PDB file of C-alpha atoms in Angstrom:
ATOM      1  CA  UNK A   1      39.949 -38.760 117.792  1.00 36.00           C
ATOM      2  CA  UNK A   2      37.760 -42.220 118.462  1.00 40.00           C
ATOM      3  CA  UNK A   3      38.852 -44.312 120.477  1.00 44.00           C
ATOM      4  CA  UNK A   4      40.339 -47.697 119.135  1.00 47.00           C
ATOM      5  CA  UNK A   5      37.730 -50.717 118.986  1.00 48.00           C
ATOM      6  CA  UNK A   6      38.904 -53.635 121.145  1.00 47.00           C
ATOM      7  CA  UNK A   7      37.586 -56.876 119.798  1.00 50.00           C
ATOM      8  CA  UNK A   8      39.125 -60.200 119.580  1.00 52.00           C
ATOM      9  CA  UNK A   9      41.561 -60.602 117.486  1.00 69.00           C
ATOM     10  CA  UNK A  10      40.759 -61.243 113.640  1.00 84.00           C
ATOM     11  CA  UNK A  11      41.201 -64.406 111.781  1.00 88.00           C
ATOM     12  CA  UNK A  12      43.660 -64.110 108.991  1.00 92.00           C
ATOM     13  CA  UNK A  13      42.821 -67.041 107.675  1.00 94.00           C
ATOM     14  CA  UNK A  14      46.465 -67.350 107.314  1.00 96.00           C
ATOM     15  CA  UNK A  15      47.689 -69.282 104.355  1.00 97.00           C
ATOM     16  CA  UNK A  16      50.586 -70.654 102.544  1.00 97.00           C
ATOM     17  CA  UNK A  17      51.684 -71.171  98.789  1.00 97.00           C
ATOM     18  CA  UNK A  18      53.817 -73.901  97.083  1.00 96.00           C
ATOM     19  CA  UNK A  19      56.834 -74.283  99.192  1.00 96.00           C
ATOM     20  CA  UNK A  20      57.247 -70.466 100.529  1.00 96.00           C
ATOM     21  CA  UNK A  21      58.239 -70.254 104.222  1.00 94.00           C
ATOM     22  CA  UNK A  22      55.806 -67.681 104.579  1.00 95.00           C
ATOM     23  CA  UNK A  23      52.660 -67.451 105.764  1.00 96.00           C
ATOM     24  CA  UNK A  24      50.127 -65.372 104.036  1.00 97.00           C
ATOM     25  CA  UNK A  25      46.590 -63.821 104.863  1.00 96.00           C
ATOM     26  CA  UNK A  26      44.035 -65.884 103.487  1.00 95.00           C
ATOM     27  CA  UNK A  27      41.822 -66.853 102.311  1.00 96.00           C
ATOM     28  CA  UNK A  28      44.179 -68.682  99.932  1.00 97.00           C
ATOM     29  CA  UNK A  29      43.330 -68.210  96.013  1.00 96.00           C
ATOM     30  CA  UNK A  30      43.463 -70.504  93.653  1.00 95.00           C
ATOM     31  CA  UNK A  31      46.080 -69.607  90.573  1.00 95.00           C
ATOM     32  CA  UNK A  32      44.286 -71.972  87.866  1.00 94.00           C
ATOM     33  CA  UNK A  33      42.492 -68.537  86.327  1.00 95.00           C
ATOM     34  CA  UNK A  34      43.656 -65.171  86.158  1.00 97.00           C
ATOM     35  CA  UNK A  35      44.324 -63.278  88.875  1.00 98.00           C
ATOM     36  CA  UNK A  36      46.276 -60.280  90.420  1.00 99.00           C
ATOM     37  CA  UNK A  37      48.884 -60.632  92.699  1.00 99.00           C
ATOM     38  CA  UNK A  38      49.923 -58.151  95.444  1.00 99.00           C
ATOM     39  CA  UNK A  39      53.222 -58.037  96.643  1.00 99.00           C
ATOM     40  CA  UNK A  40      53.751 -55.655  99.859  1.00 97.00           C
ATOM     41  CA  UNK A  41      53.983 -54.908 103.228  1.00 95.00           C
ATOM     42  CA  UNK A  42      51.844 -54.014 106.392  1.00 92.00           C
ATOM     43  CA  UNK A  43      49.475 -51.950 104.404  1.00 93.00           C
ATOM     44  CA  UNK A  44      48.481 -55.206 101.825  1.00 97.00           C
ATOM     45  CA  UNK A  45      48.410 -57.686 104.490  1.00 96.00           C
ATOM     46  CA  UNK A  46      45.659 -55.536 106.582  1.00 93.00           C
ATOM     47  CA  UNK A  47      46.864 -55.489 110.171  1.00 87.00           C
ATOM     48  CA  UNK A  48      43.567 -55.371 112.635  1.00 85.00           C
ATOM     49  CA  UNK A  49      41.940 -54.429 109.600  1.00 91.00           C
ATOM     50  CA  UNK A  50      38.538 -56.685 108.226  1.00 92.00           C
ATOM     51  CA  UNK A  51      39.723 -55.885 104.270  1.00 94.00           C
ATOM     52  CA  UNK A  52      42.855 -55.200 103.593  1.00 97.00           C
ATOM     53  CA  UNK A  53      43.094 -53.500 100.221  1.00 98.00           C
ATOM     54  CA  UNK A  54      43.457 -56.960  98.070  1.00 98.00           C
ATOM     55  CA  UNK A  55      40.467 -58.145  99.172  1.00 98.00           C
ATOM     56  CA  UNK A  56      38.665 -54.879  98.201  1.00 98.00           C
ATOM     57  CA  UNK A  57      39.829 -54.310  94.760  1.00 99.00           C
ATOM     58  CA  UNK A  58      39.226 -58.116  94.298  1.00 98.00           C
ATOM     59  CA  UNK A  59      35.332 -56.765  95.444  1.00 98.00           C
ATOM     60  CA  UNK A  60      35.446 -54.004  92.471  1.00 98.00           C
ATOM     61  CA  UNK A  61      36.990 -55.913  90.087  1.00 98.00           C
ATOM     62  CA  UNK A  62      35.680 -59.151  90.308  1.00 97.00           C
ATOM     63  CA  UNK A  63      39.200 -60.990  90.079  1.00 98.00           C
ATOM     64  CA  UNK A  64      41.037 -63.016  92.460  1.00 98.00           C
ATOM     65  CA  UNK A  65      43.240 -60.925  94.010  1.00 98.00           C
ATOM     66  CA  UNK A  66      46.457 -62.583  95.783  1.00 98.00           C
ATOM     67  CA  UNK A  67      47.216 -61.139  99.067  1.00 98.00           C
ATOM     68  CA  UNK A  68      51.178 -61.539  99.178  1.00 98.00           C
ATOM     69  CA  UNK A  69      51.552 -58.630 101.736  1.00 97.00           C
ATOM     70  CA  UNK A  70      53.732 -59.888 104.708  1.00 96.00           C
ATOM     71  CA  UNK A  71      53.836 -57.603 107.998  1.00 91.00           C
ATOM     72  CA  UNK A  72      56.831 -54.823 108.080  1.00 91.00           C
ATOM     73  CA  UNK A  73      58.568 -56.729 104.885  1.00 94.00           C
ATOM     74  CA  UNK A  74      61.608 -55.194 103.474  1.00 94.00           C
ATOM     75  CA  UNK A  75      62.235 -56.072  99.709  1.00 96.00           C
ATOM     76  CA  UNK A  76      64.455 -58.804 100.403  1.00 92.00           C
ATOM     77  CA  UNK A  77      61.736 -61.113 101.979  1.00 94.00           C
ATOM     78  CA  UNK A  78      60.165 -60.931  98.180  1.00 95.00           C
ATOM     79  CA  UNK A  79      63.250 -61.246  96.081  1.00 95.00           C
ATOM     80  CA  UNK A  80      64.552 -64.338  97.796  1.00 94.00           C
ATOM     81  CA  UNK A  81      61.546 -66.217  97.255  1.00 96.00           C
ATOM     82  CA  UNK A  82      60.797 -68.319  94.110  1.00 97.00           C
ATOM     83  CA  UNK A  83      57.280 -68.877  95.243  1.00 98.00           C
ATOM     84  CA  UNK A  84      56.450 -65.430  95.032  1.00 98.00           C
ATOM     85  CA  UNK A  85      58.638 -64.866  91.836  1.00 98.00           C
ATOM     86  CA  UNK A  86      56.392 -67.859  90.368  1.00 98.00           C
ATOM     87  CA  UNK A  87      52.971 -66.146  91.756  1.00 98.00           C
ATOM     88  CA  UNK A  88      54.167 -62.959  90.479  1.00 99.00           C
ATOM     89  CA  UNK A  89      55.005 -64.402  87.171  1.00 99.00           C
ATOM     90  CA  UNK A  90      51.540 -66.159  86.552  1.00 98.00           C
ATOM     91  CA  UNK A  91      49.408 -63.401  87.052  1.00 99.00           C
ATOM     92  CA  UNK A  92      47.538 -60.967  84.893  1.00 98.00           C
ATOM     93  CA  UNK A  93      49.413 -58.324  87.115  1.00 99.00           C
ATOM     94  CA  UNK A  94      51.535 -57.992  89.809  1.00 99.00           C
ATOM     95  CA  UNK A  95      50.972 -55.035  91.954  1.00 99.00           C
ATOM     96  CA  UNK A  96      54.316 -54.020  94.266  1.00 99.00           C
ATOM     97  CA  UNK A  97      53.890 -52.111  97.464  1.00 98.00           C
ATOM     98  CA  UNK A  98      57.120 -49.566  97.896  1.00 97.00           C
ATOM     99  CA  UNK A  99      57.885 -50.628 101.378  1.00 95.00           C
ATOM    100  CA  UNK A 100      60.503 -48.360 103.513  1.00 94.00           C
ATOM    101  CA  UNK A 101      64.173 -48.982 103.096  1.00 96.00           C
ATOM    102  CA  UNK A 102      64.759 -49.385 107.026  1.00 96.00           C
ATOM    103  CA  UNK A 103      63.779 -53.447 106.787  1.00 96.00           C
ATOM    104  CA  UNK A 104      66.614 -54.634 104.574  1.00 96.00           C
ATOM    105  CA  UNK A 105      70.399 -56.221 105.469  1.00 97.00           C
ATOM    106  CA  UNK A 106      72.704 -53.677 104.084  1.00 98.00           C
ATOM    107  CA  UNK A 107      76.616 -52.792 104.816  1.00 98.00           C
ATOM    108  CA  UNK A 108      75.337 -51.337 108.476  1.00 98.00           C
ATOM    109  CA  UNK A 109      73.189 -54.165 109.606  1.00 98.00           C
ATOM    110  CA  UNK A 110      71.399 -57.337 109.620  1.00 97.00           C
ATOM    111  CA  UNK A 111      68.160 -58.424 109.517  1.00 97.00           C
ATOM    112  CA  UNK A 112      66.015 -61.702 110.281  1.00 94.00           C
ATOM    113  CA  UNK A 113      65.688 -63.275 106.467  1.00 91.00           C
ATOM    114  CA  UNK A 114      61.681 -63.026 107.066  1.00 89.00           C
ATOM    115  CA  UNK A 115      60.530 -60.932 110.104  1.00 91.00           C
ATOM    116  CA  UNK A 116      62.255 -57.694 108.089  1.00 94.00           C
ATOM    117  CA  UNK A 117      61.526 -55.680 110.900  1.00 94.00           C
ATOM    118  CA  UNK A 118      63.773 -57.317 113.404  1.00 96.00           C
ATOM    119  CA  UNK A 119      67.327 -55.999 114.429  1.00 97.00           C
ATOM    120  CA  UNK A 120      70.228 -59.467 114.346  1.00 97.00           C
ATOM    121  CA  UNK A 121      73.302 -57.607 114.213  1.00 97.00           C
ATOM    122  CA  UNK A 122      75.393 -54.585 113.621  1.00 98.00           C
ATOM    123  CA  UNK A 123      78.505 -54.705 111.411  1.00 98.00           C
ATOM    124  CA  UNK A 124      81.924 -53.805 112.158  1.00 98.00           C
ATOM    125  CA  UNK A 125      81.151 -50.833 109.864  1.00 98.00           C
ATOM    126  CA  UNK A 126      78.256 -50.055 112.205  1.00 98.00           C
ATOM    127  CA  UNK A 127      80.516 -50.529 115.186  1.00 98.00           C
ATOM    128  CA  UNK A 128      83.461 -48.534 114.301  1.00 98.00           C
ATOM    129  CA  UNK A 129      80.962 -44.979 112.741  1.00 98.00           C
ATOM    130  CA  UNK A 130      79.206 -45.509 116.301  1.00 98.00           C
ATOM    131  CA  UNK A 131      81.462 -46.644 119.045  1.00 98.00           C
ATOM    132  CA  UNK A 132      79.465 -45.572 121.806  1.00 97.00           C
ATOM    133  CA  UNK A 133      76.116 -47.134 120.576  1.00 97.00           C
ATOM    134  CA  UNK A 134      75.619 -50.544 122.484  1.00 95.00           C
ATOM    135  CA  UNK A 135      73.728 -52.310 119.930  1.00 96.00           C
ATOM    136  CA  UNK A 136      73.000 -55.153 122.771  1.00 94.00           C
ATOM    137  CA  UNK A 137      69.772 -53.589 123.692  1.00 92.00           C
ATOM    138  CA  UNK A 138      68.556 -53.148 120.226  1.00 95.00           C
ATOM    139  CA  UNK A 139      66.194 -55.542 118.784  1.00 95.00           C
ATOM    140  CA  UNK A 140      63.985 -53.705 115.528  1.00 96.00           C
ATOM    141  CA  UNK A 141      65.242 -51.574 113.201  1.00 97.00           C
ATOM    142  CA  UNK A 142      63.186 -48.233 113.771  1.00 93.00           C
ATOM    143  CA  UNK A 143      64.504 -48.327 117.072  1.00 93.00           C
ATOM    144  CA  UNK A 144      68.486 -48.870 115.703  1.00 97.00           C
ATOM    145  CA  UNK A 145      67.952 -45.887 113.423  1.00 96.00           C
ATOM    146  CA  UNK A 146      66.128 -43.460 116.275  1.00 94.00           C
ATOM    147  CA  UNK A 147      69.319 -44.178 118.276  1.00 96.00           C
ATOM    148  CA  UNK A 148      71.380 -43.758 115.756  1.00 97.00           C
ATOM    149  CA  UNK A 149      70.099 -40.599 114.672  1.00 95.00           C
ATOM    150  CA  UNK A 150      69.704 -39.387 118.355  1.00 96.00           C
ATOM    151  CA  UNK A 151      73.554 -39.816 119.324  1.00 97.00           C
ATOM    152  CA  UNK A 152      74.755 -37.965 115.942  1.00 98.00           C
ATOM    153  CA  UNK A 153      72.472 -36.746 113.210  1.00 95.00           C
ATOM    154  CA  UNK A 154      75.588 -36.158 111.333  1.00 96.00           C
ATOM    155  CA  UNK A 155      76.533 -39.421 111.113  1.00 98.00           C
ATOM    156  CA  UNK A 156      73.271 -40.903 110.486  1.00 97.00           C
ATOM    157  CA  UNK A 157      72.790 -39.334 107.415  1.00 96.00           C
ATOM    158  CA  UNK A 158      75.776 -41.910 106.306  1.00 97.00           C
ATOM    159  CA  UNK A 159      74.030 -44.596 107.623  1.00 97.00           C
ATOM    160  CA  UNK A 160      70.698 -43.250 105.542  1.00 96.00           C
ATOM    161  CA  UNK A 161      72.636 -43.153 102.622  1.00 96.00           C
ATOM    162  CA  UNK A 162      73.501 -46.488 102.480  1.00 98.00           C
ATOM    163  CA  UNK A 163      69.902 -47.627 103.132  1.00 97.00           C
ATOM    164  CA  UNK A 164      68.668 -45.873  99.732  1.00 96.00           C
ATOM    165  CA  UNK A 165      71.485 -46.682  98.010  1.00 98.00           C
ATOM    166  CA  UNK A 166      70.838 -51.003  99.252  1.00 98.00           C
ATOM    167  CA  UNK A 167      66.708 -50.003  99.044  1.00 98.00           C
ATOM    168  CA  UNK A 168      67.493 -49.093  95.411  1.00 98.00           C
ATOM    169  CA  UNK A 169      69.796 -51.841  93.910  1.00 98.00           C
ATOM    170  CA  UNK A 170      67.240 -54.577  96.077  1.00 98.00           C
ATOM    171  CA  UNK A 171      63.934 -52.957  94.201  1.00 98.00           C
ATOM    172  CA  UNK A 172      65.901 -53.157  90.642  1.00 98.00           C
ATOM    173  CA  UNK A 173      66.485 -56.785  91.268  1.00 98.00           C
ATOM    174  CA  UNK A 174      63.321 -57.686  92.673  1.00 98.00           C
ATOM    175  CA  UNK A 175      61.748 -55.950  89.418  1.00 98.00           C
ATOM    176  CA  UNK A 176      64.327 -57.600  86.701  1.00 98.00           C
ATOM    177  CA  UNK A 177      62.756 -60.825  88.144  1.00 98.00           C
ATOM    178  CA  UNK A 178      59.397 -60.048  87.203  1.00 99.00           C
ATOM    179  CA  UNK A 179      58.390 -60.792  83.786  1.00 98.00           C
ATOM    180  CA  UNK A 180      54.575 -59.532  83.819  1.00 99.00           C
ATOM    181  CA  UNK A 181      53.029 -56.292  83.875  1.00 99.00           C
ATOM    182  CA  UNK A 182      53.935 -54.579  87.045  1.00 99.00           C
ATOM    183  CA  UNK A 183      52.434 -51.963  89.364  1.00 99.00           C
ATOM    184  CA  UNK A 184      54.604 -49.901  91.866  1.00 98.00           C
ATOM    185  CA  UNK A 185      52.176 -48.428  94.609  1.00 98.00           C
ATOM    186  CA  UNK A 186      52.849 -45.775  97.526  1.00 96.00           C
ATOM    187  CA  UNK A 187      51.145 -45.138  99.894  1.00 94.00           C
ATOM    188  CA  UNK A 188      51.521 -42.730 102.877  1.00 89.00           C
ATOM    189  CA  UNK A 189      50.498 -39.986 105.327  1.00 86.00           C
ATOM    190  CA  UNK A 190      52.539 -37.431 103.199  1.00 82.00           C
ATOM    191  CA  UNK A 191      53.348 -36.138  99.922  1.00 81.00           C
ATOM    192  CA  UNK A 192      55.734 -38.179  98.110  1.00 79.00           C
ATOM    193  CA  UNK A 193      57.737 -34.712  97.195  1.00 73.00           C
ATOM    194  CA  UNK A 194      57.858 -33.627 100.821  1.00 61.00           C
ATOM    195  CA  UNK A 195      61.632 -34.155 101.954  1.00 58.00           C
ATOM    196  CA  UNK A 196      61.375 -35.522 105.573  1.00 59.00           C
ATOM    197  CA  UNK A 197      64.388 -37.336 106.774  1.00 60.00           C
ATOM    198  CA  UNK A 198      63.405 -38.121 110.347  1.00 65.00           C
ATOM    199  CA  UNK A 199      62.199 -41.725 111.356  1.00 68.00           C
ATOM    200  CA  UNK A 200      58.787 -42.046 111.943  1.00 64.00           C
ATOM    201  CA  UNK A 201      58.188 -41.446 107.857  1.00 71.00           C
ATOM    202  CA  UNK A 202      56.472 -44.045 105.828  1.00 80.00           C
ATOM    203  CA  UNK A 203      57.577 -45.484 103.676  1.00 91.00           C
ATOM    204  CA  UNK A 204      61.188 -44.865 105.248  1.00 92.00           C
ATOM    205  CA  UNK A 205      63.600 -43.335 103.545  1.00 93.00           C
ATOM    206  CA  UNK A 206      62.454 -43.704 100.339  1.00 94.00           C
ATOM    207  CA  UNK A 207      61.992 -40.441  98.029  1.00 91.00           C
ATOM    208  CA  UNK A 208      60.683 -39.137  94.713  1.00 92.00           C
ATOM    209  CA  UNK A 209      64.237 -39.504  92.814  1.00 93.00           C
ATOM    210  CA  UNK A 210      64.169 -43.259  94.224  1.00 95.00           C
ATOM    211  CA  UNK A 211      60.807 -44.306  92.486  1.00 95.00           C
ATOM    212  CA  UNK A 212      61.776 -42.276  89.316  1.00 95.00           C
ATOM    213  CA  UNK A 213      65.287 -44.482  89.069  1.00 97.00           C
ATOM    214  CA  UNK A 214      62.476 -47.057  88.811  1.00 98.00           C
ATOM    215  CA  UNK A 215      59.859 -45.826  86.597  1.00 97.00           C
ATOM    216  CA  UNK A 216      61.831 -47.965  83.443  1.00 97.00           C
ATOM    217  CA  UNK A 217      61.094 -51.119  85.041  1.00 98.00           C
ATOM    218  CA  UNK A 218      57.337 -51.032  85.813  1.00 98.00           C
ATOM    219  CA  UNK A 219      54.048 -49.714  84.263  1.00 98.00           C
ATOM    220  CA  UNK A 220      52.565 -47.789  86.199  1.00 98.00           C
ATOM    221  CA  UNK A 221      53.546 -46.022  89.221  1.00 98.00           C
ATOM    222  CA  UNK A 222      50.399 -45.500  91.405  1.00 98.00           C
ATOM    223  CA  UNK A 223      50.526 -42.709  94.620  1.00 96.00           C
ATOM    224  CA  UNK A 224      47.614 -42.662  97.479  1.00 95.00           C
ATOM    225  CA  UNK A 225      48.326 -39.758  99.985  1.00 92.00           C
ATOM    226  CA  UNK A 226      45.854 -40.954 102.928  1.00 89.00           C
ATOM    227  CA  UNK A 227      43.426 -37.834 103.451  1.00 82.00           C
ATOM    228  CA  UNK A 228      43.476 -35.776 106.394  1.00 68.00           C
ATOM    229  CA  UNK A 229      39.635 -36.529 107.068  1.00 67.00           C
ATOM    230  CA  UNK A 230      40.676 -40.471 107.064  1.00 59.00           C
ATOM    231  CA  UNK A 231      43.852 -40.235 108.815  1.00 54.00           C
ATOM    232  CA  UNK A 232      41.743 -38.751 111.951  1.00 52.00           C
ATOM    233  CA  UNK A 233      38.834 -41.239 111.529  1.00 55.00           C
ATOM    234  CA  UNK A 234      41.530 -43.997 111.162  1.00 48.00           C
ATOM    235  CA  UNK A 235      41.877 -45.286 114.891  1.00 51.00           C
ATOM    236  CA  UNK A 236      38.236 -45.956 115.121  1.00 50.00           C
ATOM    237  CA  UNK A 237      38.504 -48.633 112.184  1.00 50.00           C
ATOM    238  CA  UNK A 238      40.851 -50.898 113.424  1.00 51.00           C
ATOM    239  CA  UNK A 239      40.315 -54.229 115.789  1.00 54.00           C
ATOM    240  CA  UNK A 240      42.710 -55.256 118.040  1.00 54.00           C
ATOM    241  CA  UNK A 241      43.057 -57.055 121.464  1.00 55.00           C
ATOM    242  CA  UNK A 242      44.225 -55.391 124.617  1.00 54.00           C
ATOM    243  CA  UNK A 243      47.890 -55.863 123.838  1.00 52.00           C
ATOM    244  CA  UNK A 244      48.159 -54.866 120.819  1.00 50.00           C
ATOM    245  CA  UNK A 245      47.017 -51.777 121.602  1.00 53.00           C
ATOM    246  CA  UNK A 246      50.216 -49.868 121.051  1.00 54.00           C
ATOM    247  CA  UNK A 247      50.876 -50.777 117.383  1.00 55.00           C
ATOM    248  CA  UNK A 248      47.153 -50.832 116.289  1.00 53.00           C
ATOM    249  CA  UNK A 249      47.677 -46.965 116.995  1.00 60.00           C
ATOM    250  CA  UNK A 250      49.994 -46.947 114.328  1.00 60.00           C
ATOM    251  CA  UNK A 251      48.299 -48.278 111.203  1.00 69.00           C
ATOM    252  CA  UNK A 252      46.246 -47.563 108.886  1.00 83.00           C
ATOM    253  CA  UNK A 253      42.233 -48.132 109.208  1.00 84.00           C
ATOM    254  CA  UNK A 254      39.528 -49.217 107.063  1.00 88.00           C
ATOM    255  CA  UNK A 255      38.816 -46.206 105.817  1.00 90.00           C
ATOM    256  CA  UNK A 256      42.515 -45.597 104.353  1.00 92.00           C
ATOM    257  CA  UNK A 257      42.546 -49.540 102.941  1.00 94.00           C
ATOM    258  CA  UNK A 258      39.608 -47.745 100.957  1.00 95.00           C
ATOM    259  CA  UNK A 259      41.205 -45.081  99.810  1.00 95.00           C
ATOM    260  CA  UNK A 260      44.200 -46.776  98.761  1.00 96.00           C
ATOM    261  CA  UNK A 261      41.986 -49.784  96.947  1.00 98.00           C
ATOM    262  CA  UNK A 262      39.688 -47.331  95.250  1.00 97.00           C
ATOM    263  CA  UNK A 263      43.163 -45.563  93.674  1.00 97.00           C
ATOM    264  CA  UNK A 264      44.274 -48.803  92.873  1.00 98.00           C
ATOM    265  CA  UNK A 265      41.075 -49.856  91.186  1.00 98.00           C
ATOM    266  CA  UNK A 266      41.236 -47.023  88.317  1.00 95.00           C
ATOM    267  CA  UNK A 267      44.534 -47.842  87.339  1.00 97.00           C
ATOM    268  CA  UNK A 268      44.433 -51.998  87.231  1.00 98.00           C
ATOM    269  CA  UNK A 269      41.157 -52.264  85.378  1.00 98.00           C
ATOM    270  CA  UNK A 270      42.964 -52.714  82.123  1.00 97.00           C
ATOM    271  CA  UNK A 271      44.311 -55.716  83.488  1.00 98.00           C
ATOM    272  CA  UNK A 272      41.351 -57.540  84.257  1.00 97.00           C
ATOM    273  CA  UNK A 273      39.982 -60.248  81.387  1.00 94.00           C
ATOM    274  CA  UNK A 274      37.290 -59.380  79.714  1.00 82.00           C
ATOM    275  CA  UNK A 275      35.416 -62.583  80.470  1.00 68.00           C
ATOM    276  CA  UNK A 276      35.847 -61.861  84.429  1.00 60.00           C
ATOM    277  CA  UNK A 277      34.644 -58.300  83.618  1.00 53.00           C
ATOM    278  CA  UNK A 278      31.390 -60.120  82.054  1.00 49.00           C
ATOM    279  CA  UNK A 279      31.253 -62.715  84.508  1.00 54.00           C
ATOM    280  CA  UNK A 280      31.138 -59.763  87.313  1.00 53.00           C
ATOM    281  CA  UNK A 281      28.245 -57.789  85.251  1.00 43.00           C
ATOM    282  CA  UNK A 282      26.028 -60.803  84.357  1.00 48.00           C
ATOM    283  CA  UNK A 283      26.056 -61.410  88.761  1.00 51.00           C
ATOM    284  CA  UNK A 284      25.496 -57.681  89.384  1.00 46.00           C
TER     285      UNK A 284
END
């Protein structure tokens, strides 16, 4: 496998909109003509990644595309915010990333209202399934469930449970709110159909019966399984600085942002105007 490239770090050209608390990759679009929005995790935002996969279907299709991707987001992060709602809701399209069920609060545990990936507290539920976890030395969420899972797999597969189960009502709500046409888009290393309960799956947790509970509420639902050739050419397409070595390992490169953009390019052309489909000809 190549080696990772080590570069300075990239300019996001980080961004904000109306009165969200978050802070977006840029640059920031303008919302007075149509446009797309994306709404997603990691994989929209583009983590040590040049163009994330917004920014190349906006390439293709020749339409502003809204990068609303925030990094390891769990569906709350969207559903709580009336900015995004509002972006969502003034689009041509809106475009929803199925992001892994580990990032959420739920019965078990809680999680920081906007850095989803971040371990705050354990319930007393929590507490009394796993009395010999000490939940003091856990501070992200992959790392609650690994334990978890580690001291009794028997027992965890409550504690999964209750993740789809809070995964599943959180998606429903977060689609009831959105009033356009809407996308739902997976992407992983993996078939969606493959059953693999351990924790270094991703999206986490979250399985073919799951997206089919949801099929009612959205248009289309659009799958990219990440190709063996690009998963192995992957490190060599990311930039990164010398610490952040360790997660740049772990995400996806350019050449997968292409993949998953050129999947998502056949099935949102419909939604593009036809006078930004003529504007895009006449400057070809």
């Amino acid at each position: 496998m190549n080696e990772l490239s080590q570069v300075p770090s990239l300019d996001y050209a980080l961004c904000r909109y109306g009165a969200s608390k978050l802070v977006f990759r840029g640059p920031k679009k303008g919302t007075t003509r149509p446009y797309m929005a994306f709404i997603g995790g990691t994989e929209f935002y583009g983590k040590f990644v040049r163009r994330p996969i917004p920014a190349l279907v906006e390439e293709q299709l020749g339409i502003p595309c809204l990068n609303l991707g925030c990094t390891n987001a769990g569906v709350d992060v969207f559903s709580k915010d009336p900015t995004i709602i509002d972006l969502a809701n003034g689009a041509q399209v809106a475009v929803v990333q199925i992001t892994g069920a580990q990032n959420l609060t739920n019965r078990f545990y809680k999680v920081h209202p906007r850095r989803n990936d971040r371990f705050v507290a354990p319930s007393e539920l929590l507490r009394a399934v796993f009395p010999e976890v000490d939940f003091t030395t856990v501070h992200f969420t992959r790392h609650a469930l690994q334990e978890l899972a580690r001291v009794s797999p028997t027992r965890f597969r409550v504690v999964i449970d209750e993740l789809k189960s809070a995964w599943l009502s959180r998606m429903i709500e977060l689609l009831n709110k959105i009033s356009v046409p809407t996308v739902l888009f997976w992407m992983g290393v993996k078939p969606l159909d493959e059953e693999q309960p351990d924790t270094t799956r991703n999206p986490l947790f979250v399985d073919r019966t799951m997206i089919d509970r949801l099929s009612s509420k959205v248009d289309k639902i659009i799958e990219c399984v990440v190709s063996e050739d690009v998963k192995d050419e992957a490190s060599s397409s990311v930039h990164y600085t010398k610490h952040e070595e360790t997660a740049a390992r772990h995400m996806f490169g350019a050449f997968a942002h292409k993949e998953g953009a050129d999947v998502l390019v056949d099935g949102l052309r419909e939604y593009v105007p036809e006078r930004s489909v003529k504007t895009r000809l006449k400057g070809a």
